[in-house]
Coordinates of C-alpha atoms in Angstrom, one line a residue:
X1 CA 36.3 19.3 -7.9
X2 CA 35.0 16.0 -9.3
X3 CA 34.9 14.6 -5.7
X4 CA 32.6 17.5 -4.7
X5 CA 30.2 16.6 -7.5
X6 CA 30.3 13.0 -6.4
X7 CA 29.5 13.9 -2.7
X8 CA 26.5 12.1 -1.5
X9 CA 26.1 14.6 1.4
X10 CA 25.9 17.5 -1.1
X11 CA 23.5 15.5 -3.2
X12 CA 21.2 15.0 -0.2
X13 CA 21.3 18.7 0.6
X14 CA 20.5 19.6 -3.0
X15 CA 17.7 16.9 -3.0
X16 CA 16.1 18.6 0.1
X17 CA 16.4 21.9 -1.6
X18 CA 14.7 20.4 -4.7
X19 CA 11.9 19.0 -2.5
X20 CA 11.3 22.3 -0.6
X21 CA 11.4 24.2 -3.9
X22 CA 9.0 21.8 -5.5
X23 CA 6.5 22.0 -2.6
X24 CA 6.8 25.9 -2.4
X25 CA 6.4 26.2 -6.2
X26 CA 3.3 24.1 -6.2
X27 CA 1.8 26.1 -3.3
X28 CA 2.5 29.4 -5.0
X29 CA 1.6 28.3 -8.5
X30 CA -1.7 26.7 -7.7
X31 CA -3.5 29.9 -6.7
X32 CA -2.0 31.5 -9.9
X33 CA -3.4 28.7 -12.0
X34 CA -6.8 29.1 -10.4
X35 CA -6.7 32.8 -10.9
X36 CA -5.8 32.6 -14.6
X37 CA -7.5 29.3 -15.5
X38 CA -10.3 28.9 -12.9
X39 CA -11.2 25.5 -11.3
X40 CA -12.6 24.4 -14.7
X41 CA -9.5 25.2 -16.6
X42 CA -7.2 23.7 -14.0
X43 CA -9.3 20.5 -13.8
X44 CA -9.3 20.3 -17.6
X45 CA -5.5 20.3 -17.7
X46 CA -5.4 17.6 -15.0
X47 CA -7.9 15.5 -16.9
X48 CA -5.7 15.5 -20.1
X49 CA -2.5 15.1 -18.1
X50 CA -3.8 12.2 -16.2
X51 CA -4.3 10.2 -19.5
X52 CA -1.1 11.4 -21.1
X53 CA 1.0 10.4 -18.0
X54 CA 0.0 6.8 -18.3
X55 CA 2.0 6.6 -21.6
X56 CA 5.2 7.4 -19.6
X57 CA 5.1 3.9 -18.2
X58 CA 6.8 2.9 -21.4
X59 CA 10.0 4.5 -20.3
X60 CA 10.9 1.2 -18.5
X61 CA 12.9 3.0 -15.8
X62 CA 15.7 3.7 -18.2
X63 CA 17.5 6.1 -15.8
X64 CA 17.5 3.6 -12.9
X65 CA 18.6 0.8 -15.2
X66 CA 21.5 2.7 -16.5
X67 CA 22.7 3.7 -13.0
X68 CA 22.6 0.0 -11.8
X69 CA 24.4 -1.6 -14.8
X70 CA 26.9 1.1 -15.8
X71 CA 27.9 1.3 -12.1
X72 CA 28.6 -2.5 -12.2
X73 CA 30.8 -2.1 -15.3
X74 CA 32.6 0.9 -13.7
X75 CA 33.3 -1.3 -10.6
X76 CA 34.7 -4.0 -12.9
X77 CA 36.7 -1.2 -14.8
X78 CA 35.1 -2.5 -18.1
X79 CA 35.1 0.6 -20.3
X80 CA 33.7 -1.2 -23.3
X81 CA 30.9 -2.6 -21.1
X82 CA 29.9 0.9 -20.1
X83 CA 29.9 2.2 -23.7
X84 CA 28.0 -0.7 -25.1
X85 CA 25.4 -0.6 -22.4
X86 CA 24.9 3.1 -23.0
X87 CA 24.5 2.2 -26.7
X88 CA 21.8 -0.4 -26.0
X89 CA 20.1 2.1 -23.7
X90 CA 20.1 4.8 -26.4
X91 CA 18.7 2.4 -28.9
X92 CA 16.0 1.4 -26.4
X93 CA 15.1 5.1 -25.8
X94 CA 14.8 5.7 -29.5
X95 CA 12.4 2.7 -29.8
X96 CA 10.4 3.8 -26.7
X97 CA 10.2 7.3 -28.2
X98 CA 8.6 5.9 -31.4
X99 CA 6.2 3.8 -29.2
X100 CA 5.2 6.8 -27.2
X101 CA 4.4 8.8 -30.3
X102 CA 2.3 5.9 -31.8
X103 CA 0.4 5.2 -28.6
X104 CA 0.0 8.9 -27.9
X105 CA -1.5 9.6 -31.3
X106 CA -3.9 6.6 -30.9
X107 CA -5.1 7.8 -27.5
X108 CA -5.5 11.4 -28.8
X109 CA -7.7 10.2 -31.7
X110 CA -9.9 8.5 -29.1
X111 CA -10.1 11.3 -26.6
X112 CA -13.8 11.8 -27.3
X113 CA -14.5 8.2 -26.2
X114 CA -12.5 8.7 -22.9
X115 CA -14.1 12.1 -21.8
X116 CA -17.6 12.4 -23.0
X117 CA -18.5 15.5 -20.8
X118 CA -16.3 18.0 -22.7
X119 CA -17.6 20.5 -25.2
X120 CA -16.5 20.7 -28.9
X121 CA -14.2 23.6 -28.2
X122 CA -12.7 21.8 -25.2
X123 CA -12.1 18.7 -27.4
X124 CA -10.2 20.9 -30.0
X125 CA -8.1 22.3 -27.2
X126 CA -7.6 18.9 -25.7
X127 CA -6.3 17.4 -28.9
X128 CA -3.8 20.3 -29.3
X129 CA -2.7 19.9 -25.7
X130 CA -2.3 16.2 -26.0
X131 CA -0.1 16.5 -29.1
X132 CA 2.2 18.9 -27.1
X133 CA 2.2 16.4 -24.1
X134 CA 3.4 13.7 -26.5
X135 CA 6.4 16.0 -27.1
X136 CA 6.8 16.4 -23.4
X137 CA 6.8 12.6 -22.9
X138 CA 9.4 12.0 -25.6
X139 CA 11.7 14.7 -24.2
X140 CA 11.2 13.3 -20.7
X141 CA 12.5 9.9 -21.7
X142 CA 15.6 11.4 -23.3
X143 CA 16.2 13.6 -20.2
X144 CA 16.0 10.5 -18.0
X145 CA 18.5 8.8 -20.2
X146 CA 21.0 11.7 -19.8
X147 CA 20.3 11.9 -16.1
X148 CA 20.9 8.2 -15.7
X149 CA 24.3 8.7 -17.5
X150 CA 25.3 11.4 -15.1
X151 CA 24.1 9.5 -12.0
X152 CA 25.9 6.3 -13.1
X153 CA 29.1 8.4 -13.3
X154 CA 28.3 9.4 -9.6
X155 CA 27.8 13.1 -10.4
X156 CA 24.9 13.1 -8.0
X157 CA 25.0 16.7 -6.9
X158 CA 25.2 18.0 -10.5
X159 CA 22.2 15.9 -11.6
X160 CA 20.1 17.1 -8.7
X161 CA 21.2 20.7 -9.3
X162 CA 20.1 20.5 -13.0
X163 CA 16.7 19.2 -11.7
X164 CA 16.5 22.1 -9.4
X165 CA 17.4 24.6 -12.1
X166 CA 14.8 23.0 -14.4
X167 CA 12.1 23.4 -11.7
X168 CA 13.0 27.1 -11.2
X169 CA 13.0 27.7 -14.9
X170 CA 9.6 26.1 -15.3
X171 CA 8.3 28.2 -12.4
X172 CA 9.3 31.5 -14.1
X173 CA 8.3 30.4 -17.6
X174 CA 4.8 29.2 -16.7
X175 CA 4.1 32.5 -15.0
X176 CA 5.3 34.4 -18.1
X177 CA 3.2 32.2 -20.4
X178 CA 0.1 32.8 -18.2
X179 CA 0.6 36.5 -18.3
X180 CA 1.0 36.2 -22.0
X181 CA -2.5 34.9 -22.1
X182 CA -1.7 31.4 -23.5
X183 CA -4.2 29.8 -21.1
X184 CA -4.0 26.2 -20.1
X185 CA -1.3 25.6 -22.8
X186 CA 1.1 27.6 -20.6
X187 CA 1.6 24.6 -18.4
X188 CA 2.6 22.4 -21.3
X189 CA 4.8 25.0 -23.0
X190 CA 6.6 25.5 -19.7
X191 CA 7.3 21.8 -19.4
X192 CA 8.7 21.6 -23.0
X193 CA 11.1 24.6 -22.5
X194 CA 12.3 23.5 -19.0
X195 CA 13.0 19.9 -20.2
X196 CA 14.8 21.2 -23.2
X197 CA 17.0 23.4 -20.9
X198 CA 17.8 20.3 -18.8
X199 CA 18.7 18.2 -21.8
X200 CA 21.1 21.0 -23.0
X201 CA 22.7 21.1 -19.6
X202 CA 23.1 17.3 -19.5
X203 CA 24.6 17.3 -23.0
X204 CA 27.0 20.1 -22.0
X205 CA 28.0 18.1 -18.8
X206 CA 28.7 15.1 -20.9
X207 CA 30.9 17.0 -23.4
X208 CA 32.8 19.1 -20.8
X209 CA 33.0 16.8 -17.8
X210 CA 32.2 13.1 -18.6
X211 CA 33.6 12.6 -22.1
X212 CA 31.4 9.5 -22.1
X213 CA 31.3 7.6 -25.3
X214 CA 28.2 5.7 -26.5
X215 CA 29.6 3.0 -28.7
X216 CA 28.7 -0.5 -29.9
X217 CA 31.2 -3.3 -29.2
X218 CA 30.8 -7.0 -30.2
X219 CA 30.6 -9.7 -27.6
X220 CA 28.2 -7.9 -25.2
X221 CA 24.8 -9.3 -26.4
X222 CA 24.6 -11.2 -23.1
X223 CA 23.8 -7.9 -21.2
X224 CA 20.4 -7.7 -23.0
X225 CA 18.7 -10.5 -20.9
X226 CA 19.5 -9.1 -17.4
X227 CA 18.7 -5.7 -18.7
X228 CA 15.3 -6.8 -19.9
X229 CA 14.6 -8.7 -16.6
X230 CA 15.4 -5.7 -14.5
X231 CA 13.3 -3.4 -16.7
X232 CA 10.3 -5.7 -16.4
X233 CA 10.5 -5.3 -12.6
X234 CA 10.8 -1.5 -13.1
X235 CA 7.8 -1.5 -15.5
X236 CA 5.6 -3.3 -13.0
X237 CA 6.6 -0.7 -10.3
X238 CA 5.9 2.1 -12.8
X239 CA 2.5 0.7 -13.6
X240 CA 1.6 0.5 -9.9
X241 CA 2.9 4.0 -9.3
X242 CA 1.0 5.6 -12.2
X243 CA -2.2 3.7 -11.4
X244 CA -2.2 4.8 -7.8
X245 CA -1.3 8.4 -8.6
X246 CA -3.6 9.1 -11.5
X247 CA -6.5 6.5 -11.4
X248 CA -8.7 8.7 -9.2
X249 CA -8.3 11.8 -11.4
X250 CA -9.0 9.8 -14.6
X251 CA -12.1 8.2 -13.2
X252 CA -13.3 11.4 -11.7
X253 CA -12.8 13.1 -15.1
X254 CA -14.9 10.5 -16.8
X255 CA -17.7 10.2 -14.2
X256 CA -17.8 13.7 -12.5
X257 CA -16.1 16.1 -14.9
X258 CA -13.3 18.7 -14.8
X259 CA -14.4 20.6 -11.6
X260 CA -14.2 17.4 -9.4
X261 CA -10.8 16.6 -11.1
X262 CA -9.5 20.0 -10.3
X263 CA -10.6 19.8 -6.6
X264 CA -9.0 16.4 -6.3
X265 CA -5.8 17.7 -7.9
X266 CA -5.6 20.6 -5.4
X267 CA -5.9 18.1 -2.6
X268 CA -3.1 16.1 -4.2
X269 CA -0.8 19.1 -3.8
X270 CA -0.9 18.6 0.0
X271 CA -0.8 14.8 -0.2
X272 CA 2.3 14.9 -2.4
X273 CA 4.1 17.3 -0.2
X274 CA 3.3 15.3 2.9
X275 CA 4.7 12.1 1.3
X276 CA 8.0 13.7 0.1
X277 CA 10.0 14.4 3.2
X278 CA 10.2 11.0 4.9
X279 CA 10.8 9.3 1.5
X280 CA 14.0 11.4 1.0
X281 CA 15.2 10.5 4.6
X282 CA 14.8 6.8 4.1
X283 CA 16.9 6.6 0.9
X284 CA 20.2 7.3 2.8
X285 CA 19.7 4.1 4.8
X286 CA 20.2 1.6 2.0
X287 CA 23.9 1.0 2.5
X288 CA 23.4 0.2 6.2
X289 CA 20.4 -2.1 5.3
X290 CA 22.6 -4.0 2.9
X291 CA 25.3 -4.5 5.5
X292 CA 22.6 -5.9 7.9
X293 CA 21.3 -8.3 5.3
X294 CA 24.8 -9.5 4.3
X295 CA 25.6 -10.2 8.0
X296 CA 22.4 -12.2 8.4
X297 CA 21.2 -9.9 11.2
X298 CA 18.5 -11.3 13.4
X299 CA 14.9 -10.1 14.0
X300 CA 15.8 -7.8 16.8
X301 CA 18.5 -6.0 14.8
X302 CA 16.3 -5.5 11.8
X303 CA 13.5 -4.2 13.9
X304 CA 15.7 -1.7 15.8
X305 CA 17.1 -0.6 12.4
X306 CA 13.7 0.6 11.4
X307 CA 12.7 2.1 14.7
X308 CA 15.2 4.9 14.9
X309 CA 14.5 6.6 11.6
X310 CA 10.8 5.7 12.0
X311 CA 10.6 7.7 15.2
X312 CA 12.1 10.7 13.5
X313 CA 9.8 10.4 10.6
X314 CA 6.8 10.2 13.0
X315 CA 7.9 13.3 14.8
X316 CA 8.0 15.2 11.4
X317 CA 4.9 13.6 9.7
X318 CA 2.8 13.5 12.9
X319 CA 3.5 17.2 13.4
X320 CA 2.6 18.0 9.8
X321 CA -0.6 16.0 9.9
X322 CA -1.7 17.5 13.2
X323 CA -1.0 21.0 12.0
X324 CA -2.9 20.3 8.8
X325 CA -5.9 19.0 10.8
X326 CA -5.8 22.2 13.0
X327 CA -5.0 24.9 10.4
X328 CA -5.5 23.2 7.0
X329 CA -8.9 24.7 6.4
X330 CA -7.8 28.2 7.2
X331 CA -4.7 27.9 4.9
X332 CA -6.8 26.5 2.0
X333 CA -9.3 29.3 2.5
X334 CA -6.5 31.8 1.8
X335 CA -4.8 29.6 -0.8
X336 CA -7.6 28.3 -3.0
X337 CA -10.5 30.5 -1.7
X338 CA -13.2 28.0 -2.8
X339 CA -14.1 24.3 -2.4
X340 CA -12.2 24.6 1.0
X341 CA -13.9 21.7 2.9
X342 CA -13.7 19.3 -0.1
X343 CA -9.9 19.9 -0.6
X344 CA -9.2 19.6 3.2
X345 CA -11.3 16.4 3.7
X346 CA -9.9 14.7 0.6
X347 CA -6.4 15.4 1.8
X348 CA -7.1 14.0 5.3
X349 CA -8.8 10.9 4.0
X350 CA -5.6 9.9 2.2
X351 CA -3.0 11.4 4.5
X352 CA -4.1 9.6 7.6
X353 CA -3.5 6.0 6.4
X354 CA -0.4 7.2 4.5
X355 CA 1.1 8.2 7.9
X356 CA 1.5 4.5 8.9
X357 CA 3.5 3.6 5.8
X358 CA 5.6 6.8 5.9
X359 CA 6.9 6.1 9.4
X360 CA 7.9 2.6 8.4
X361 CA 9.2 3.2 4.9
X362 CA 12.8 2.5 5.9
X363 CA 11.7 -1.1 5.7
X364 CA 11.8 -0.6 1.9
X365 CA 15.6 -0.4 2.1
X366 CA 15.6 -3.9 3.6
X367 CA 13.3 -5.1 0.8
X368 CA 15.8 -3.7 -1.7
X369 CA 18.8 -5.2 0.2
X370 CA 17.1 -8.6 0.2
X371 CA 15.9 -8.2 -3.4
X372 CA 12.2 -8.7 -2.4
X373 CA 10.7 -5.5 -3.8
X374 CA 8.8 -7.5 -6.5
X375 CA 6.3 -8.9 -3.9
X376 CA 5.3 -5.4 -2.8
X377 CA 4.9 -4.3 -6.5
X378 CA 2.6 -7.3 -7.1
X379 CA 0.5 -6.5 -4.0
X380 CA 0.2 -2.9 -5.0
X381 CA -0.8 -3.9 -8.5
X382 CA -3.6 -6.0 -7.1
X383 CA -4.7 -3.2 -4.7
X384 CA -4.7 -0.8 -7.7
X385 CA -7.3 -3.0 -9.3
X386 CA -9.4 -3.0 -6.1
X387 CA -9.0 0.8 -6.0
X388 CA -10.4 1.2 -9.5
X389 CA -13.4 -1.1 -8.7
X390 CA -14.1 0.7 -5.4
X391 CA -13.6 4.1 -6.9
X392 CA -16.3 3.5 -9.6
X393 CA -18.7 2.0 -7.0
X394 CA -18.2 4.7 -4.4
X395 CA -18.4 7.6 -6.8
X396 CA -21.8 6.3 -7.9
X397 CA -22.9 6.1 -4.3
X398 CA -21.3 9.2 -2.7
X399 CA -20.1 11.4 -5.6
X400 CA -16.6 12.8 -5.9
X401 CA -15.7 12.1 -2.2
X402 CA -16.0 8.4 -3.0
X403 CA -12.6 8.5 -4.9
X404 CA -10.4 9.3 -1.9
X405 CA -12.4 6.9 0.3
X406 CA -11.7 4.1 -2.2
X407 CA -8.0 5.0 -2.3
X408 CA -7.8 5.0 1.5
X409 CA -9.6 1.7 1.9
X410 CA -7.4 0.0 -0.8
X411 CA -4.3 1.6 0.6
X412 CA -5.2 0.3 4.1
X413 CA -5.7 -3.3 2.8
X414 CA -2.4 -3.4 0.8
X415 CA 0.2 -1.2 2.3
X416 CA -0.9 -1.5 6.0
X417 CA -2.4 -5.0 6.5
X418 CA -0.9 -7.2 3.8
X419 CA 2.6 -5.6 3.7
X420 CA 3.0 -5.5 7.5
X421 CA 2.1 -9.2 7.7
X422 CA 4.7 -9.8 5.0
X423 CA 7.3 -7.7 6.9
X424 CA 6.6 -9.7 10.1
X425 CA 6.4 -13.2 8.7
X426 CA 8.9 -13.1 5.7
X427 CA 11.2 -10.1 6.3
X428 CA 11.5 -11.0 10.0
X429 CA 10.6 -7.6 11.5
X430 CA 8.7 -7.5 14.8
X431 CA 6.0 -5.1 13.5
X432 CA 4.0 -4.8 16.7
X433 CA 7.1 -3.9 18.7
X434 CA 8.3 -1.6 15.9
X435 CA 5.1 0.5 16.0
X436 CA 5.0 0.6 19.8
X437 CA 8.5 2.0 19.9
X438 CA 7.9 4.5 17.1
X439 CA 4.7 5.9 18.7
X440 CA 6.0 5.8 22.3
X441 CA 6.3 9.2 23.9
X442 CA 5.6 11.2 20.6
X443 CA 1.9 10.6 20.5
X444 CA 1.1 12.2 23.9
X445 CA 3.2 15.2 22.8
X446 CA 1.2 15.6 19.6
X447 CA -2.1 15.4 21.5
X448 CA -1.0 18.0 24.1
X449 CA 0.4 20.4 21.6
X450 CA -2.7 19.9 19.4
X451 CA -4.9 20.6 22.4
X452 CA -3.1 23.9 23.3
X453 CA -3.3 25.1 19.6
X454 CA -6.9 24.0 19.3
X455 CA -7.9 26.1 22.3
X456 CA -6.4 29.2 20.8
X457 CA -7.9 28.3 17.4
X458 CA -11.4 28.2 18.9
X459 CA -11.0 31.4 20.8
X460 CA -9.6 33.3 17.9
X461 CA -12.3 33.8 15.3
X462 CA -11.7 34.7 11.6
X463 CA -9.2 33.7 9.0
X464 CA -6.0 35.6 8.3
X465 CA -2.3 35.1 7.4
X466 CA -1.3 36.6 10.8
X467 CA -3.6 34.1 12.7
X468 CA -2.2 31.1 10.8
X469 CA 1.4 32.2 11.4
X470 CA 0.9 32.8 15.2
X471 CA -1.0 29.6 15.7
X472 CA 1.6 27.7 13.7
X473 CA 4.5 29.1 15.7
X474 CA 2.7 28.3 19.0
X475 CA 2.0 24.7 17.8
X476 CA 5.6 24.2 16.6
X477 CA 7.1 25.7 19.8
X478 CA 4.9 23.8 22.2
X479 CA 5.3 20.5 20.2
X480 CA 9.1 20.9 20.1
X481 CA 9.3 21.7 23.8
X482 CA 7.2 18.8 24.8
X483 CA 9.2 16.5 22.5
X484 CA 12.5 17.6 24.0
X485 CA 11.3 17.3 27.5
X486 CA 9.2 14.0 27.4
X487 CA 8.8 12.7 23.9
X488 CA 12.4 12.0 22.9
X489 CA 14.5 9.1 24.2
X490 CA 17.8 9.9 25.9
X491 CA 20.0 9.2 22.9
X492 CA 17.7 11.2 20.6
X493 CA 17.9 14.2 23.0
X494 CA 21.7 13.8 23.2
X495 CA 22.0 13.7 19.4
X496 CA 20.0 16.9 19.0
X497 CA 22.1 18.6 21.6
X498 CA 25.3 17.6 19.7
X499 CA 23.9 19.0 16.5
X500 CA 23.0 22.3 18.2
X501 CA 26.5 22.5 19.7
X502 CA 28.2 21.9 16.3
X503 CA 26.1 24.6 14.6
X504 CA 27.3 27.3 17.0

């Protein structure tokens, strides 16, 4: 049974189930939020959450750190090393928890200086919500500690299953709290209860399955230095990630108010979903990338390694993006009912440049294998600063639409231009050849399938669920048929045929 829990294949399946559930729950819950809270209320929550989430940078990647170092001790069969590292990690989590509470209280006391557009009643509610979010952040750090413990013991599928159960529990509880007329606090209460459930499940797992002891042993003080070094790298990545994900919402909240923040957050629902699927695919290629690096593979081998998954990711992401261009406005009309064009155009402004990095994100596994991720983090940190500067300038010039434009420009400079030069010159990947091969054959199929669907879309007036479903089916069918006939390479077509034969 333990080997089943350790199965990476099962963990990948559960991970995809988690991604799909997360996307569906966001799509279902957002209209419910808008119905119960309105765009103002939803934007108000996002404004407060955007500030609170910055504090979570202090977690220092505790889960990832535990997986890396405890796994090393397990490989060395050093039981004392496992126990003492878990002890140091627990002490660190306790210290981080205190820091989160202190920083959170300081920020909460200065909320009026951050958001000057809120009313007195909104400030009172905001302070109450922020106090609850501090509880959420502390619980989250402890949850990540326990999750890291499970993952370091290679119980991948159980850890992912607990995350899936937490998501489902949150989905149900937030609806019940909204029905119970708790307003915007429903979202925070749902977070608290769902994280508590996850912590209880992880503790139960440790008691019944792992029997892992967290214990201090003398003679292991030397682990602190490599632990601190690794955590500094994780901290930099966390800063970059949180800046890129929340800076627009924070600045919009300060300069434009809660309605603009709410609209941007709705667009982020689609952007986040768009980014999820290829990222999950690339993670499984790290072992193969490590082997390539260890065997000193040449430029051609590294480039070919990225091309194969890159083509698959472009088939998926290119289809999603084209479908969103064609049918996105109609879907948003039924989904959000208002601010349709703003949500649609903000999503596209960010999704289009994102497509380039998503189809090549298997390169990140090579960066990890070569231990060169730090350069990317530094570049992204610099680009985040440019993003902040451009966002402020462009919001003043063009209003709320300036925020996604600034993000898109900065993303293009950092992720597309600078990083691809780095991949070519330092990582030794032939970037021009890589993109030619990734786009080859697939792009014409996207254009033809898009043209067929666009013709029907123009002829069929109105907006309805039936129309979206029929147009979507026609697009997917025509795109899939064109891909199989002309877009796929021979080996890709043969691989698909083998999968179909095995499924019978």
